[in-house]
XYZ file of C-alpha atoms in Angstrom:
722
model
C 9.305 60.125 17.889
C 9.981 61.101 21.522
C 7.765 58.343 22.899
C 9.538 55.723 20.811
C 12.913 57.038 21.899
C 11.908 56.744 25.522
C 10.702 53.190 24.983
C 13.952 52.362 23.206
C 16.025 53.728 26.038
C 14.227 51.553 28.569
C 15.365 48.462 26.674
C 18.939 49.514 25.872
C 20.323 47.561 28.783
C 18.821 44.361 27.344
C 20.368 44.557 23.923
C 23.704 44.215 22.225
C 24.539 46.606 19.417
C 23.181 44.371 16.641
C 19.977 43.694 18.532
C 19.622 47.427 19.208
C 19.863 48.195 15.487
C 17.159 45.625 14.765
C 14.950 47.125 17.449
C 15.352 50.619 16.006
C 14.337 49.281 12.625
C 11.318 47.525 14.055
C 10.286 50.577 16.100
C 9.882 52.409 12.814
C 7.250 49.911 11.741
C 4.678 50.866 14.355
C 4.050 52.453 17.700
C 3.614 49.235 19.674
C 7.004 48.574 21.196
C 6.139 45.007 22.106
C 5.335 44.162 18.493
C 8.854 45.366 17.731
C 10.824 43.396 20.295
C 13.982 41.870 18.821
C 14.233 38.724 16.862
C 16.594 38.328 13.961
C 14.148 37.576 11.185
C 12.014 40.665 11.858
C 11.003 42.697 8.834
C 9.483 46.168 8.562
C 6.950 44.977 6.034
C 3.936 44.231 8.214
C 2.176 42.201 5.523
C 5.209 39.924 5.163
C 5.383 39.346 8.897
C 1.703 38.477 9.095
C 1.893 36.039 6.193
C 4.847 34.198 7.764
C 3.295 33.675 11.192
C 0.678 31.025 11.660
C 0.345 31.911 15.364
C -0.729 35.525 16.038
C 1.270 37.652 18.469
C -0.063 37.978 21.996
C -1.197 41.321 23.341
C 1.225 42.552 26.069
C -1.802 43.479 28.168
C -2.719 39.773 28.198
C 0.838 38.691 28.972
C 1.301 40.981 31.987
C -1.124 39.249 34.417
C 0.149 35.840 33.300
C 3.759 36.882 33.909
C 2.953 38.367 37.320
C 1.151 35.202 38.384
C 4.150 32.943 37.680
C 6.976 35.356 38.609
C 8.130 34.525 42.163
C 11.053 36.915 42.455
C 11.035 40.667 43.001
C 13.979 43.098 42.926
C 13.461 46.832 43.537
C 9.749 46.505 42.893
C 10.254 44.674 39.599
C 8.898 41.156 39.296
C 11.122 38.513 37.696
C 10.816 34.871 36.694
C 13.433 32.370 37.805
C 14.355 29.515 35.416
C 12.157 27.199 37.500
C 9.247 29.671 37.325
C 9.518 29.841 33.547
C 10.260 26.230 32.558
C 8.617 24.214 35.319
C 5.910 26.584 36.518
C 4.724 28.395 33.394
C 5.590 25.971 30.561
C 4.993 22.843 32.650
C 8.224 21.119 31.573
C 10.593 19.047 33.714
C 8.102 18.896 36.567
C 9.635 15.739 38.082
C 11.212 16.082 41.517
C 14.656 14.902 40.357
C 14.770 17.256 37.366
C 18.107 18.282 35.852
C 18.769 21.809 37.109
C 21.354 22.649 34.435
C 18.914 21.642 31.681
C 16.197 23.889 33.135
C 18.666 26.762 33.458
C 19.869 26.224 29.886
C 16.362 26.189 28.435
C 15.348 29.285 30.388
C 18.391 31.129 29.024
C 16.682 31.184 25.626
C 14.343 33.828 27.048
C 16.956 35.445 29.297
C 18.349 38.040 26.890
C 20.738 39.599 29.424
C 21.880 36.160 30.684
C 21.621 37.378 34.290
C 19.751 34.273 35.431
C 16.268 35.852 35.630
C 13.591 36.713 33.090
C 12.007 40.168 33.113
C 8.620 41.007 31.634
C 10.321 42.678 28.662
C 12.357 39.533 28.018
C 9.210 37.448 28.467
C 7.502 39.468 25.709
C 10.595 39.353 23.481
C 10.753 35.566 23.647
C 7.041 35.341 22.789
C 7.817 37.357 19.657
C 10.740 35.087 18.826
C 8.533 31.997 19.059
C 6.211 33.488 16.418
C 9.032 33.856 13.899
C 9.316 31.337 11.037
C 12.858 30.252 12.044
C 12.063 29.980 15.759
C 13.870 26.627 16.075
C 17.236 28.031 14.992
C 16.713 31.311 16.861
C 15.906 29.512 20.099
C 18.892 27.186 19.660
C 21.132 30.223 19.096
C 19.921 31.799 22.348
C 20.722 28.556 24.185
C 24.326 28.628 22.977
C 24.817 32.396 23.374
C 25.706 32.180 27.059
C 27.143 35.708 27.482
C 24.691 37.781 25.400
C 27.400 38.661 22.877
C 25.210 37.883 19.852
C 27.899 35.426 18.707
C 28.914 31.906 19.660
C 32.416 31.065 20.775
C 33.968 27.603 20.563
C 33.886 27.300 24.364
C 30.185 28.166 24.458
C 29.436 25.662 21.714
C 31.410 22.914 23.433
C 29.848 23.594 26.839
C 26.295 23.147 25.569
C 27.125 20.171 23.350
C 28.850 18.360 26.207
C 25.673 18.688 28.258
C 23.615 16.835 25.627
C 22.883 13.124 25.867
C 24.650 12.042 22.621
C 27.973 13.351 23.994
C 27.485 11.215 27.082
C 27.279 8.159 24.817
C 29.722 9.069 22.040
C 32.582 11.498 22.661
C 33.491 14.173 20.116
C 36.906 15.604 19.242
C 36.603 19.359 19.674
C 40.133 19.730 18.331
C 39.164 18.227 14.988
C 39.612 19.947 11.653
C 35.839 20.340 11.487
C 35.781 22.576 14.588
C 38.812 24.532 13.371
C 37.142 25.243 10.034
C 34.351 27.048 11.863
C 36.220 28.631 14.809
C 39.718 28.996 13.351
C 42.917 27.057 13.983
C 43.255 28.637 17.429
C 39.470 28.286 18.073
C 39.243 31.981 18.944
C 36.927 33.054 16.144
C 33.252 33.470 17.031
C 30.395 32.607 14.668
C 27.311 34.738 14.056
C 23.731 33.556 13.789
C 23.777 32.360 10.181
C 27.158 30.653 10.539
C 25.866 28.972 13.683
C 22.855 27.609 11.763
C 25.180 25.904 9.294
C 27.448 24.686 12.093
C 24.522 23.091 13.899
C 23.335 21.514 10.647
C 26.762 19.990 9.917
C 27.765 19.049 13.456
C 25.903 15.764 13.795
C 27.079 14.687 10.363
C 30.634 15.150 11.599
C 29.859 13.402 14.862
C 28.508 10.436 12.887
C 31.742 10.263 10.876
C 33.850 10.426 14.034
C 31.753 7.674 15.615
C 32.275 5.468 12.532
C 36.039 5.995 12.721
C 35.980 5.053 16.392
C 34.428 1.652 15.670
C 36.427 1.117 12.465
C 39.440 0.029 14.469
C 41.296 -1.449 11.482
C 40.699 1.563 9.282
C 39.310 -0.529 6.417
C 36.000 1.334 6.145
C 33.762 -1.267 7.800
C 31.987 -1.746 11.118
C 29.737 -4.477 12.463
C 25.945 -4.342 12.394
C 25.941 -4.062 16.178
C 28.294 -1.079 16.016
C 26.066 0.429 13.345
C 23.076 0.018 15.650
C 24.984 1.608 18.546
C 25.956 4.677 16.495
C 22.479 5.158 15.066
C 20.690 4.890 18.407
C 23.042 7.330 20.152
C 24.367 9.909 17.700
C 21.564 9.643 15.143
C 18.703 8.767 17.451
C 16.790 11.934 16.510
C 16.460 10.605 12.945
C 14.953 7.249 13.925
C 11.373 6.136 14.231
C 10.541 3.117 16.364
C 10.216 1.051 13.184
C 13.681 1.978 11.897
C 15.195 1.617 15.363
C 13.878 -1.937 15.699
C 15.066 -2.933 12.210
C 18.602 -1.532 12.196
C 20.189 -4.973 12.398
C 17.895 -6.437 9.742
C 18.327 -3.603 7.273
C 22.117 -3.582 7.638
C 22.450 -7.263 6.758
C 22.969 -8.552 10.274
C 19.706 -10.479 10.603
C 18.112 -13.476 8.939
C 16.069 -11.164 6.742
C 18.967 -8.834 6.033
C 19.436 -7.671 2.471
C 22.836 -8.531 1.037
C 24.082 -5.494 -0.846
C 26.867 -5.943 -3.356
C 29.542 -4.431 -1.063
C 28.229 -5.725 2.263
C 28.928 -9.079 3.903
C 26.605 -10.563 6.487
C 26.849 -8.555 9.706
C 29.291 -6.019 8.204
C 28.398 -2.422 7.310
C 30.607 -0.508 4.881
C 31.085 3.248 5.015
C 29.258 3.778 1.675
C 26.231 1.986 3.135
C 26.512 3.935 6.404
C 26.732 7.237 4.505
C 23.832 6.331 2.198
C 21.636 5.247 5.119
C 22.190 8.503 7.017
C 21.833 10.556 3.867
C 18.499 8.875 3.134
C 17.127 9.718 6.577
C 18.260 13.314 6.148
C 16.514 13.548 2.753
C 13.140 12.153 3.747
C 11.480 15.513 3.135
C 12.564 15.263 -0.504
C 11.460 11.614 -0.653
C 8.021 12.679 0.565
C 7.842 15.410 -2.059
C 8.650 12.935 -4.838
C 5.988 10.516 -3.591
C 3.281 13.169 -3.162
C 4.051 14.654 -6.576
C 3.786 11.236 -8.215
C 0.628 10.315 -6.261
C -1.271 13.332 -7.656
C -3.807 13.272 -4.847
C -4.145 9.468 -4.719
C -2.486 8.774 -1.377
C -3.252 5.047 -1.619
C -0.878 4.617 -4.560
C 2.129 2.317 -4.227
C 5.224 3.060 -6.289
C 7.568 0.449 -7.651
C 11.319 0.934 -7.440
C 11.496 1.567 -11.186
C 8.779 4.230 -10.979
C 10.526 5.921 -8.095
C 13.911 5.905 -9.835
C 12.271 7.443 -12.875
C 10.597 10.107 -10.702
C 13.892 11.187 -9.058
C 15.854 11.567 -12.283
C 15.756 15.348 -11.873
C 16.913 15.104 -8.236
C 20.617 14.313 -8.462
C 21.029 14.485 -4.679
C 19.170 11.158 -4.287
C 21.378 8.213 -5.252
C 20.315 4.726 -6.410
C 21.966 3.315 -3.269
C 19.672 5.422 -1.089
C 16.657 4.264 -3.106
C 17.770 0.660 -2.634
C 17.858 1.148 1.138
C 14.512 2.968 1.067
C 12.793 0.055 -0.654
C 14.478 -2.464 1.612
C 13.014 -0.631 4.627
C 9.667 -0.555 2.839
C 9.823 -4.317 2.291
C 10.572 -4.853 5.972
C 7.486 -2.795 6.779
C 5.235 -5.011 4.630
C 7.050 -8.267 3.773
C 6.461 -9.731 0.352
C 5.684 -6.425 -1.385
C 8.373 -4.528 -3.260
C 6.567 -1.189 -3.453
C 6.620 2.099 -1.561
C 3.426 3.393 0.048
C 2.479 6.349 2.207
C 2.432 4.055 5.248
C 6.021 3.016 4.536
C 7.155 6.641 4.442
C 5.270 7.330 7.664
C 7.116 4.407 9.283
C 10.548 5.644 8.155
C 10.287 9.413 8.513
C 10.650 10.934 11.996
C 8.699 14.008 10.873
C 5.484 12.076 10.475
C 3.408 12.578 7.378
C -0.250 13.262 8.004
C -3.287 13.272 5.769
C -4.840 16.719 5.582
C -8.358 17.154 4.261
C -8.899 20.173 2.051
C -12.074 20.976 3.983
C -12.877 20.981 7.668
C -14.790 17.780 8.323
C -18.172 18.013 10.023
C -18.002 14.291 10.744
C -14.804 12.257 11.017
C -15.463 8.603 11.847
C -12.973 5.746 11.598
C -15.190 2.707 11.065
C -12.273 0.328 10.517
C -8.769 0.790 11.909
C -6.983 -1.440 9.403
C -7.719 -2.753 5.929
C -7.410 -6.341 7.161
C -10.433 -5.763 9.412
C -12.726 -5.143 6.442
C -15.409 -7.766 5.999
C -18.671 -8.210 4.114
C -20.473 -6.096 6.672
C -17.989 -3.257 6.292
C -18.248 -3.363 2.497
C -22.036 -3.298 2.772
C -21.942 -0.292 5.105
C -19.522 1.496 2.777
C -21.861 0.937 -0.177
C -24.777 2.177 1.909
C -22.808 5.289 2.849
C -21.982 5.972 -0.788
C -25.604 5.283 -1.806
C -26.921 7.837 0.680
C -24.501 10.557 -0.401
C -25.083 9.690 -4.057
C -28.842 10.057 -3.575
C -28.467 13.541 -2.138
C -25.988 14.531 -4.829
C -28.240 13.172 -7.590
C -31.245 15.099 -6.332
C -29.233 18.325 -6.230
C -27.942 17.816 -9.755
C -31.355 16.969 -11.209
C -33.083 19.955 -9.640
C -30.401 22.348 -10.873
C -30.843 21.452 -14.558
C -34.404 20.144 -14.769
C -35.694 22.990 -17.006
C -32.948 22.184 -19.528
C -33.940 18.511 -19.401
C -37.557 19.362 -20.155
C -36.573 21.460 -23.186
C -34.295 18.659 -24.376
C -37.092 16.096 -24.131
C -39.577 18.295 -26.023
C -37.066 18.967 -28.784
C -36.239 15.280 -29.175
C -39.938 14.351 -29.364
C -40.721 16.961 -32.036
C -41.714 15.300 -35.340
C -41.122 16.673 -38.840
C -43.094 13.869 -40.488
C -46.752 13.239 -39.745
C -46.922 16.282 -37.480
C -50.200 16.680 -35.641
C -50.448 20.398 -36.505
C -48.766 20.302 -39.882
C -45.632 22.155 -38.811
C -42.980 21.983 -36.124
C -43.987 23.408 -32.758
C -40.508 24.686 -31.711
C -37.904 26.354 -33.895
C -35.056 25.691 -31.478
C -34.310 25.067 -27.831
C -34.627 28.756 -26.908
C -37.975 28.991 -28.694
C -39.129 25.899 -26.814
C -38.101 27.444 -23.503
C -39.969 30.673 -24.249
C -43.177 28.888 -25.328
C -43.199 26.662 -22.258
C -42.932 29.716 -20.012
C -45.541 31.613 -22.063
C -48.217 28.929 -22.284
C -47.514 26.824 -19.197
C -45.882 29.296 -16.823
C -42.644 28.928 -14.881
C -43.977 25.837 -13.159
C -44.277 24.269 -16.590
C -40.479 24.063 -16.659
C -40.705 21.700 -13.695
C -43.378 19.332 -14.978
C -42.463 15.831 -13.842
C -39.885 17.055 -11.298
C -41.286 14.996 -8.429
C -40.869 11.587 -10.082
C -37.533 12.826 -11.393
C -36.346 13.625 -7.854
C -37.677 10.313 -6.578
C -36.016 8.489 -9.442
C -32.788 10.363 -9.897
C -31.728 9.938 -6.279
C -31.437 6.142 -6.465
C -30.400 6.372 -10.132
C -27.322 8.463 -9.460
C -26.716 6.638 -6.182
C -26.680 3.259 -7.949
C -24.450 4.581 -10.716
C -21.961 6.249 -8.364
C -21.947 3.385 -5.861
C -21.457 0.663 -8.487
C -18.768 2.662 -10.260
C -16.877 3.151 -6.983
C -17.397 -0.504 -6.040
C -16.050 -1.799 -9.351
C -13.150 0.671 -9.328
C -12.161 -0.730 -5.931
C -12.121 -4.230 -7.413
C -9.883 -3.224 -10.314
C -7.539 -1.094 -8.183
C -4.199 -2.619 -7.202
C -1.579 -0.704 -5.210
C -3.636 2.440 -5.643
C -3.653 2.161 -9.464
C -6.444 1.222 -11.853
C -5.946 0.375 -15.564
C -7.958 2.199 -18.208
C -9.961 -0.903 -19.104
C -10.879 -1.233 -15.418
C -12.152 2.355 -15.404
C -14.259 1.706 -18.523
C -15.738 -1.533 -17.174
C -16.471 0.086 -13.803
C -18.259 2.999 -15.455
C -20.196 0.754 -17.824
C -21.294 -1.474 -14.923
C -22.606 1.556 -13.072
C -24.616 2.613 -16.121
C -26.037 -0.886 -16.616
C -27.161 -1.264 -13.003
C -29.032 2.017 -12.986
C -31.281 1.127 -15.953
C -33.180 -1.596 -14.090
C -34.336 0.934 -11.541
C -34.525 4.115 -13.580
C -36.284 3.045 -16.801
C -39.777 3.076 -15.206
C -39.139 6.491 -13.692
C -37.690 7.787 -16.945
C -40.765 6.868 -18.981
C -43.132 8.415 -16.426
C -41.051 11.594 -16.432
C -41.121 11.834 -20.237
C -44.891 11.296 -20.417
C -45.412 14.113 -17.927
C -42.925 16.417 -19.649
C -44.726 16.082 -23.010
C -48.215 16.236 -21.538
C -48.456 19.993 -22.019
C -47.768 19.910 -25.768
C -51.391 19.046 -26.689
C -54.307 19.855 -24.427
C -56.738 17.001 -23.985
C -60.173 18.205 -22.910
C -61.462 16.714 -19.696
C -58.306 14.700 -19.102
C -55.700 15.584 -16.491
C -52.442 13.703 -16.878
C -50.620 12.796 -13.658
C -48.329 10.118 -12.269
C -51.089 7.678 -11.408
C -52.823 8.012 -14.781
C -49.529 7.347 -16.582
C -48.834 4.285 -14.420
C -52.333 2.958 -15.046
C -52.019 3.457 -18.794
C -48.567 1.829 -19.091
C -48.890 -1.138 -16.757
C -45.871 -2.986 -15.346
C -44.372 -4.145 -18.643
C -44.971 -0.752 -20.205
C -42.689 0.797 -17.602
C -39.782 -0.994 -19.263
C -40.626 0.155 -22.762
C -37.430 1.381 -24.425
C -35.191 -0.309 -21.846
C -32.905 -1.665 -24.551
C -32.383 1.883 -25.754
C -31.675 2.870 -22.159
C -28.955 0.229 -21.972
C -27.660 1.464 -25.316
C -27.446 4.995 -23.895
C -26.460 4.606 -20.244
C -23.754 1.950 -20.518
C -21.652 3.864 -23.097
C -22.359 7.148 -21.310
C -20.984 5.921 -17.988
C -18.134 4.029 -19.666
C -17.045 7.322 -21.248
C -17.939 9.673 -18.416
C -16.272 8.187 -15.340
C -12.824 7.531 -16.882
C -12.929 11.005 -18.457
C -13.835 12.515 -15.082
C -11.025 10.686 -13.274
C -8.426 11.860 -15.791
C -9.844 15.394 -15.861
C -9.407 15.514 -12.070
C -5.742 14.643 -12.491
C -5.325 17.301 -15.171
C -6.987 20.051 -13.109
C -5.398 19.168 -9.740
C -2.835 21.509 -8.212
C 0.852 20.642 -7.814
C 0.083 18.588 -4.693
C -2.666 16.627 -6.453
C -5.449 18.428 -4.583
C -8.778 19.149 -6.290
C -10.587 22.280 -5.167
C -14.398 22.517 -5.549
C -13.840 24.566 -8.700
C -11.531 21.862 -10.059
C -14.123 19.174 -9.303
C -16.900 21.138 -11.027
C -14.795 21.805 -14.133
C -13.645 18.167 -14.324
C -17.200 16.837 -14.077
C -18.458 19.397 -16.600
C -15.712 18.635 -19.116
C -16.247 14.878 -18.856
C -19.967 15.327 -19.516
C -19.492 16.937 -22.942
C -18.190 13.920 -24.909
C -20.206 11.432 -22.871
C -23.517 13.220 -23.404
C -22.849 14.183 -27.013
C -21.710 10.790 -28.305
C -24.709 8.854 -26.951
C -27.361 11.302 -28.202
C -28.638 8.899 -30.951
C -29.443 6.288 -28.309
C -31.164 8.948 -26.214
C -33.302 10.071 -29.182
C -34.383 6.485 -29.882
C -35.196 5.919 -26.209
C -37.296 9.073 -26.102
C -39.279 8.150 -29.225
C -39.993 4.677 -27.851
C -41.140 5.966 -24.481
C -43.277 8.916 -25.582
C -46.949 8.204 -26.265
C -47.503 8.716 -30.016
C -50.439 10.942 -30.918
C -52.852 10.505 -33.775
C -51.114 10.678 -37.142
C -47.608 10.187 -35.763
C -45.281 7.323 -36.607
C -45.168 4.454 -34.131
C -42.124 2.255 -33.446
C -41.752 -1.426 -32.620
C -38.264 -1.475 -31.119
C -34.816 0.024 -31.253
C -33.909 -1.130 -34.754
C -37.334 -0.252 -36.182
C -37.153 3.197 -34.599
C -33.648 3.873 -35.942
C -34.653 2.718 -39.427
C -37.793 4.917 -39.545
C -35.959 7.943 -38.189
C -33.297 7.681 -40.894
C -35.918 7.129 -43.623
C -38.448 9.788 -42.602
C -36.353 12.480 -40.959
C -32.821 11.861 -42.163
C -29.515 11.138 -40.307
C -29.562 14.449 -38.459
C -32.706 13.386 -36.621
C -30.578 11.063 -34.508
C -28.690 14.100 -33.221
C -31.718 16.186 -32.305
C -31.346 17.943 -28.985
C -27.594 17.282 -28.786
C -26.885 20.811 -27.623
C -29.695 20.681 -25.075
C -28.550 17.251 -23.889
C -24.958 18.404 -23.445
C -26.136 21.595 -21.764
C -28.260 19.498 -19.418
C -25.996 16.505 -18.745
C -22.721 18.389 -18.294
C -23.916 20.830 -15.629
C -26.098 18.149 -14.009
C -23.196 15.779 -13.546
C -20.957 18.705 -12.585
C -23.339 19.587 -9.745
C -23.880 15.911 -8.876
C -20.203 14.916 -8.716
C -19.230 18.152 -6.961
C -21.907 17.537 -4.317
C -20.954 13.847 -4.015
C -17.264 14.548 -3.441
C -17.827 17.528 -1.146
C -20.236 15.468 0.968
C -17.598 12.733 1.274
C -15.114 15.329 2.495
C -17.499 16.979 4.952
C -19.066 13.784 6.293
C -16.009 11.556 6.287
C -16.222 7.908 7.290
C -13.062 5.811 6.929
C -13.929 2.237 5.950
C -10.237 1.467 5.250
C -11.099 1.256 1.566
C -10.199 3.592 -1.278
C -10.523 7.314 -0.705
C -11.609 9.967 -3.214
C -8.505 11.124 -5.058
C -7.560 14.766 -4.736
C -9.399 15.192 -1.415
C -6.423 14.837 0.922
C -2.898 16.131 1.048
C 0.038 14.377 2.645
C 2.020 16.922 4.594
C 4.559 16.924 7.374
C 3.367 17.651 10.858
C 4.594 21.043 11.990
C 5.215 22.670 15.337
C 1.783 24.266 15.009
C 0.234 20.785 15.140
C 1.700 20.386 18.639
C 0.596 23.766 19.974
C -0.340 23.950 23.640
C -3.966 24.058 24.782
C -3.086 25.608 28.152
C -5.111 28.852 28.430
C -2.067 30.612 29.953
C -0.014 29.813 26.841
C -1.008 32.628 24.507
C 0.546 33.855 21.272
C 3.978 32.371 20.647
C 3.914 30.543 23.960
C 1.473 28.068 22.422
C 4.562 26.799 20.573
C 7.160 27.031 23.359
C 7.105 23.397 24.502
C 6.898 22.174 20.895
C 9.853 24.393 19.955
C 12.057 23.002 22.736
C 11.021 19.493 21.697
C 11.740 20.334 18.053
C 15.271 21.453 18.926
C 15.923 18.033 20.416
C 14.427 16.026 17.560
C 15.559 18.203 14.655
C 19.116 18.917 15.799
C 19.713 15.976 18.129
C 20.228 18.312 21.113
C 18.780 15.889 23.647
C 19.272 17.390 27.082
C 19.377 15.156 30.193
C 16.051 15.139 31.999
C 17.181 14.000 35.450
C 20.117 14.621 37.725
C 22.720 11.891 37.444
C 23.379 9.756 40.508
C 27.037 9.819 41.525
């Protein structure tokens, strides 16, 4: 412990008693003193600390040469950074010639623990640690206000910093108000600690807004003009405003031609209830976003009506109907003529911009169209081509994965119990069929007909997926699609695939059943099958194909869409496992319920051998099956079909959606639901790319900027001209 004690002693002069206690606690967590430098949210549990930091701590050995390079001052052989070295030189802030010297000094004091005007290497490392903490914004703000290193904030310290901010230059504040006395005492001699300061800073600009309203409410009747409202919002509440809201303050408050006339608001007059509701709404936008994202369930193109939103917030009593009214009025101003709320509306209103986050890192990220209005026929054609290509790859993957099961299914469905060529059934069950194929035809026998299947299934699945997506787009309004639209879209996809896939299906079946009876001197291949069938023969059983594929797709795609919603996480995101399970589950009823049509199609397409019953169409086949083999014959191979179709479509849809996430092209159309999350941009999104900014210093500039925009502590950038 002697080494740690020595290290502690070397830092004693930097720390107040409370900081010293925290340092002792942290020193017990490990031998690296720099990993234990003080910041108030430090914890001894190393795993907790790691999980809370998204930016890893910098190694002091890496910080030392960086510090020495920017430190211009030296006292008794010890190098120090001046405020200008730290803020202007190292962080690259306030580099203009006429920079505000007090602002630079104030910002540098966040790292100056001893408040002696210079920053030592130990303080440099301590501030890097602070920037890695989860509450770095509040901690940094506290250090700005703690001007005498007392670990508390006095009323004079608070007032001095606040008076230096830009809002106080525009709107004065009464520091003798009851609000200030509640925090600092009637005589304003009580100091506040860190946690009390956090609440004070949170409440301060609310109080300043109230004082500003009273200033303009000269008659004391609880009303101000729209112009006064605009003045207050752009000065005191400017940190809450986006450009869109800033430019529409007059319109939204009833002062413009398009202004909404609320029940208690006359033209050009803003009441205090409206003023309070407007500010409260802006302060609650994080909750508004959560309600929207929760309701969207991964479909970030959805648009909510006012009634839907009111229903969604019933469990959130802190959001009032008045605030919702204002929210939808702002939304209407953002897209006139539409009384719904979209993600783009929230992005226009919320200062902490929402961003779309893909669940996977994209290998390709192309924005083909910047706005939906730019979409034309060419764009739609390219989008369909993009989907067709990905669908082809996905279909080939799915078919290859389950082809042996498909072969067993086909052989079982073609097995006759009446007029059998050998007088008895060849296979007892699907497992027996699998074993006999491997025994008599080898492992490659399980893949008989795979080549035409790959050639055929690629466009088959591509056509089905592309047409389903295309039709879903047509039926989708405001991000929502009715159930009948889902059924029609799926059925259309199934219908379109038959025209292309029936010829390939019949060739595949002929090749799959070719090994059941050996024909001396005759080798059956693709060309021999094509020659035997002819062009019209390739469409034999097409009516049965329509009978199978249209209902299958009409059942499958709606079931898949709803299964995705059911298996999505709380943010509406679908993981690869969720996608696979959803596609697998949807395949069970779809494949099982259309088995009779699949049996009829198979019987019509298979070449009948000597002594076997022949069929003259769908109805004739169904009639003969029921008469000769009984009702259960229509359900032959159901288990094999489900076991083949469910995993095949699970692999196909998983591959299709993953490919869309990895190779993303934005055509300004609909996006796959559950593939993106709407989340607020964080400080980490603004991290520095400067190679000298390592560890927490990647977030230094973003943290100072966050203090301004989160708390409204806008510091003057330039010296004022007197």
